[in-house]
Structure formats: structure tokens, C-alpha cells
PDB file of C-alpha atoms in Angstrom:
ATOM      1  CA  MET A   1      -0.105  -0.018   0.026  1.00  0.00           C
ATOM      2  CA  LYS A   2       1.655   3.307  -1.322  1.00  0.00           C
ATOM      3  CA  THR A   3       1.344   5.988   1.452  1.00  0.00           C
ATOM      4  CA  ASP A   4       3.046   9.353   2.236  1.00  0.00           C
ATOM      5  CA  THR A   5       4.520   7.301   5.005  1.00  0.00           C
ATOM      6  CA  VAL A   6       6.881   5.563   2.833  1.00  0.00           C
ATOM      7  CA  VAL A   7      10.063   6.775   1.822  1.00  0.00           C
ATOM      8  CA  ASP A   8      12.559   4.670  -0.047  1.00  0.00           C
ATOM      9  CA  ASP A   9      10.919   1.579   0.539  1.00  0.00           C
ATOM     10  CA  GLU A  10      10.857   2.396   4.571  1.00  0.00           C
ATOM     11  CA  CYS A  11       7.700   3.508   6.413  1.00  0.00           C
ATOM     12  CA  VAL A  12       8.389   6.303   8.424  1.00  0.00           C
ATOM     13  CA  TYR A  13       5.855   7.140  11.490  1.00  0.00           C
ATOM     14  CA  THR A  14       6.130   8.502  14.702  1.00  0.00           C
ATOM     15  CA  LYS A  15       6.312   6.770  18.247  1.00  0.00           C
ATOM     16  CA  ASN A  16       6.554   8.580  21.536  1.00  0.00           C
ATOM     17  CA  GLY A  17       6.998  11.872  19.504  1.00  0.00           C
ATOM     18  CA  GLU A  18      10.028  10.926  17.850  1.00  0.00           C
ATOM     19  CA  ILE A  19      10.610   9.841  13.982  1.00  0.00           C
ATOM     20  CA  GLN A  20      11.045   6.604  13.573  1.00  0.00           C
ATOM     21  CA  PHE A  21      12.212   4.314  10.584  1.00  0.00           C
ATOM     22  CA  ALA A  22      11.416   0.667   9.559  1.00  0.00           C
ATOM     23  CA  LYS A  23      12.178  -1.365   6.124  1.00  0.00           C
ATOM     24  CA  PHE A  24       8.406  -3.076   5.476  1.00  0.00           C
ATOM     25  CA  ASN A  25       7.199  -5.348   2.339  1.00  0.00           C
ATOM     26  CA  GLU A  26       4.451  -2.903   0.488  1.00  0.00           C
ATOM     27  CA  THR A  27       2.757  -6.640  -0.450  1.00  0.00           C
ATOM     28  CA  THR A  28       2.484  -8.079   2.919  1.00  0.00           C
ATOM     29  CA  GLN A  29       2.512  -5.325   5.143  1.00  0.00           C
ATOM     30  CA  ILE A  30       0.660  -1.801   5.469  1.00  0.00           C
ATOM     31  CA  CYS A  31       2.637   1.423   6.735  1.00  0.00           C
ATOM     32  CA  CYS A  32       1.113   3.210   9.219  1.00  0.00           C
ATOM     33  CA  ALA A  33       1.876   7.380  10.209  1.00  0.00           C
ATOM     34  CA  ARG A  34       1.752   7.190  13.691  1.00  0.00           C
ATOM     35  CA  SER A  35       2.108   3.480  14.673  1.00  0.00           C
ATOM     36  CA  GLY A  36       4.762   1.919  11.594  1.00  0.00           C
ATOM     37  CA  VAL A  37       4.198  -1.127  10.643  1.00  0.00           C
ATOM     38  CA  HIS A  38       1.874  -4.065  10.494  1.00  0.00           C
ATOM     39  CA  ASP A  39       0.697  -7.168   8.848  1.00  0.00           C
ATOM     40  CA  LYS A  40      -1.840  -6.733   6.232  1.00  0.00           C
ATOM     41  CA  CYS A  41      -3.857  -9.594   6.967  1.00  0.00           C
ATOM     42  CA  GLN A  42      -4.760 -10.469  10.603  1.00  0.00           C
ATOM     43  CA  GLN A  43      -6.689 -13.280  11.414  1.00  0.00           C
ATOM     44  CA  GLU A  44      -7.816 -13.498   8.226  1.00  0.00           C
ATOM     45  CA  GLN A  45      -9.038 -10.412   7.791  1.00  0.00           C
ATOM     46  CA  GLU A  46      -7.305  -7.202   6.085  1.00  0.00           C
ATOM     47  CA  VAL A  47      -6.254  -4.447   8.500  1.00  0.00           C
ATOM     48  CA  GLN A  48      -6.501  -0.607   7.875  1.00  0.00           C
ATOM     49  CA  CYS A  49      -4.191   2.418  10.220  1.00  0.00           C
ATOM     50  CA  CYS A  50      -6.725   4.378  12.845  1.00  0.00           C
ATOM     51  CA  GLY A  51      -4.646   6.620  14.447  1.00  0.00           C
ATOM     52  CA  ASP A  52      -2.190   5.127  16.317  1.00  0.00           C
ATOM     53  CA  LYS A  53      -3.889   1.705  15.899  1.00  0.00           C
ATOM     54  CA  ILE A  54      -5.096  -0.492  13.139  1.00  0.00           C
ATOM     55  CA  TYR A  55      -8.384  -1.925  12.706  1.00  0.00           C
ATOM     56  CA  ARG A  56     -10.210  -4.860  10.682  1.00  0.00           C
ATOM     57  CA  PRO A  57     -12.923  -2.619   8.464  1.00  0.00           C
ATOM     58  CA  GLY A  58     -14.963  -5.804   8.071  1.00  0.00           C
ATOM     59  CA  LYS A  59     -15.583  -5.804  11.688  1.00  0.00           C
ATOM     60  CA  GLU A  60     -14.853  -2.156  12.968  1.00  0.00           C
ATOM     61  CA  ILE A  61     -14.995   1.603  12.259  1.00  0.00           C
ATOM     62  CA  CYS A  62     -12.621   3.750  13.009  1.00  0.00           C
ATOM     63  CA  CYS A  63     -13.857   7.145  14.069  1.00  0.00           C
ATOM     64  CA  GLU A  64     -11.658  10.346  15.484  1.00  0.00           C
ATOM     65  CA  ASP A  65      -8.280   8.232  15.310  1.00  0.00           C
ATOM     66  CA  LYS A  66      -9.911   5.229  17.634  1.00  0.00           C
ATOM     67  CA  PRO A  67     -11.425   1.341  16.627  1.00  0.00           C
ATOM     68  CA  TYR A  68     -14.659   1.147  17.401  1.00  0.00           C
ATOM     69  CA  SER A  69     -16.890  -2.409  16.871  1.00  0.00           C
ATOM     70  CA  SER A  70     -19.168  -1.500  14.200  1.00  0.00           C
ATOM     71  CA  GLN A  71     -22.201  -4.012  15.279  1.00  0.00           C
ATOM     72  CA  ASN A  72     -22.965  -1.917  18.436  1.00  0.00           C
ATOM     73  CA  HIS A  73     -21.126   1.915  17.058  1.00  0.00           C
ATOM     74  CA  ARG A  74     -21.445   4.067  14.000  1.00  0.00           C
ATOM     75  CA  CYS A  75     -19.270   7.754  13.285  1.00  0.00           C
ATOM     76  CA  CYS A  76     -21.194  10.497  12.594  1.00  0.00           C
ATOM     77  CA  GLY A  77     -18.985  13.204  11.603  1.00  0.00           C
ATOM     78  CA  ASN A  78     -16.245  13.019  13.847  1.00  0.00           C
ATOM     79  CA  ILE A  79     -18.397  11.974  16.556  1.00  0.00           C
ATOM     80  CA  ILE A  80     -18.531   8.450  17.582  1.00  0.00           C
ATOM     81  CA  THR A  81     -23.170   6.891  19.278  1.00  0.00           C
ATOM     82  CA  SER A  82     -24.526   3.988  19.217  1.00  0.00           C
ATOM     83  CA  LEU A  83     -26.422   2.752  16.173  1.00  0.00           C
ATOM     84  CA  THR A  84     -29.670   3.037  18.305  1.00  0.00           C
ATOM     85  CA  GLU A  85     -28.836   6.734  18.861  1.00  0.00           C
ATOM     86  CA  ARG A  86     -29.847   9.216  15.329  1.00  0.00           C
ATOM     87  CA  CYS A  87     -26.978  10.929  13.850  1.00  0.00           C
ATOM     88  CA  GLY A  88     -27.162  14.475  14.215  1.00  0.00           C
ATOM     89  CA  ASN A  89     -29.032  16.473  17.689  1.00  0.00           C
ATOM     90  CA  LYS A  90     -31.011  18.344  18.717  1.00  0.00           C
ATOM     91  CA  ARG A  91     -29.012  21.373  19.395  1.00  0.00           C
ATOM     92  CA  GLY A  92     -26.849  20.933  16.275  1.00  0.00           C
ATOM     93  CA  ARG A  93     -30.343  21.709  14.529  1.00  0.00           C
ATOM     94  CA  ASP A  94     -31.194  24.427  16.621  1.00  0.00           C
ATOM     95  CA  ILE A  95     -27.882  25.934  16.554  1.00  0.00           C
ATOM     96  CA  LEU A  96     -27.940  25.125  12.094  1.00  0.00           C
ATOM     97  CA  ARG A  97     -31.505  27.639  11.993  1.00  0.00           C
ATOM     98  CA  PHE A  98     -30.074  30.287  14.537  1.00  0.00           C
ATOM     99  CA  THR A  99     -27.328  30.765  12.273  1.00  0.00           C
ATOM    100  CA  ARG A 100     -29.783  30.846   9.016  1.00  0.00           C
ATOM    101  CA  ARG A 101     -32.054  32.972  10.614  1.00  0.00           C
ATOM    102  CA  ILE A 102     -29.059  35.444  11.749  1.00  0.00           C
ATOM    103  CA  TRP A 103     -27.617  34.912   7.823  1.00  0.00           C
ATOM    104  CA  LYS A 104     -31.030  36.658   6.235  1.00  0.00           C
ATOM    105  CA  SER A 105     -31.190  39.180   8.673  1.00  0.00           C
ATOM    106  CA  TRP A 106     -27.971  40.668   7.988  1.00  0.00           C
ATOM    107  CA  LEU A 107     -28.766  40.234   3.977  1.00  0.00           C
ATOM    108  CA  ARG A 108     -31.243  41.990   4.605  1.00  0.00           C
ATOM    109  CA  LYS A 109     -30.238  44.508   6.463  1.00  0.00           C
ATOM    110  CA  SER A 110     -26.584  45.074   3.973  1.00  0.00           C
ATOM    111  CA  ARG A 111     -29.002  45.679   1.337  1.00  0.00           C
ATOM    112  CA  ARG A 112     -30.132  48.756   3.007  1.00  0.00           C
ATOM    113  CA  GLY A 113     -26.704  49.663   3.381  1.00  0.00           C
ATOM    114  CA  LYS A 114     -26.612  48.611   7.334  1.00  0.00           C
ATOM    115  CA  SER A 115     -24.044  47.407   9.595  1.00  0.00           C
ATOM    116  CA  ILE A 116     -24.306  44.067  11.486  1.00  0.00           C
ATOM    117  CA  LEU A 117     -22.258  42.524  13.564  1.00  0.00           C
ATOM    118  CA  VAL A 118     -23.117  39.002  14.470  1.00  0.00           C
ATOM    119  CA  MET A 119     -21.509  37.364  17.847  1.00  0.00           C
ATOM    120  CA  ILE A 120     -21.904  33.571  18.309  1.00  0.00           C
ATOM    121  CA  PHE A 121     -20.702  31.843  21.568  1.00  0.00           C
ATOM    122  CA  LEU A 122     -21.290  27.777  21.561  1.00  0.00           C
TER     123      LEU A 122
END
């Protein structure tokens, strides 16, 4: 697997804040930027990089650089939720509605040549 973490057939990665180099076989191994060299197949399943760990896409998901079981979790944007929770929440929709309302007000006032000061605190 070619990634930007490979230089001259060496895997370049960081571990404990230090840059490390390791030889690897592109055919049978993967190079992860934060965890180094791993076998492409483990327990008869393909693995991929996930932060400083690896995960099995057939059984897990990677969300915010951490692996989670896909049997119980899903990634909603960059937030991990259980499968029973709905993606997005009421607060997020309320903020979006409020922002749209402010934007429309700003457009009306700017067409009349008036200034408007908008400050949003979350």
C-alpha cells in the first residue's frame, strides 16, 4: 500500500514523539503514520490504519482515530454514537436554524446599507 509515510521502501512513522524508520514489504504489510508496520492480514482479515492503532474494516470502524466495533457503533461526522442513536442532535439543528436566521437578517440589513455585528458563543 503506497502512502505518504513511505520513503525509499521504509515506513516512516512517529512513536512517542520521535520519528522512526522501519523496512516493510509493500505486498504483505501496511505502513501507518502513527504506529508503524503491520501485517495487512490479521486473523484472516484485512487491517487498515486508525490513529496509533489498526482496525479491521469488516468488523470495526475508525472514528476520530480510534477503532470501535461496527456491531455497536457508528461514526456520525467525527462523533462516535451507538447504532440506536440518531446522527446529529437537536442542539446541532437548533444552532443551524439560528445561524440561518441571523444570516438572512444580515443579508436584509446589508442590502439596505446597514452594518450588523454577529457574535456566536457555543
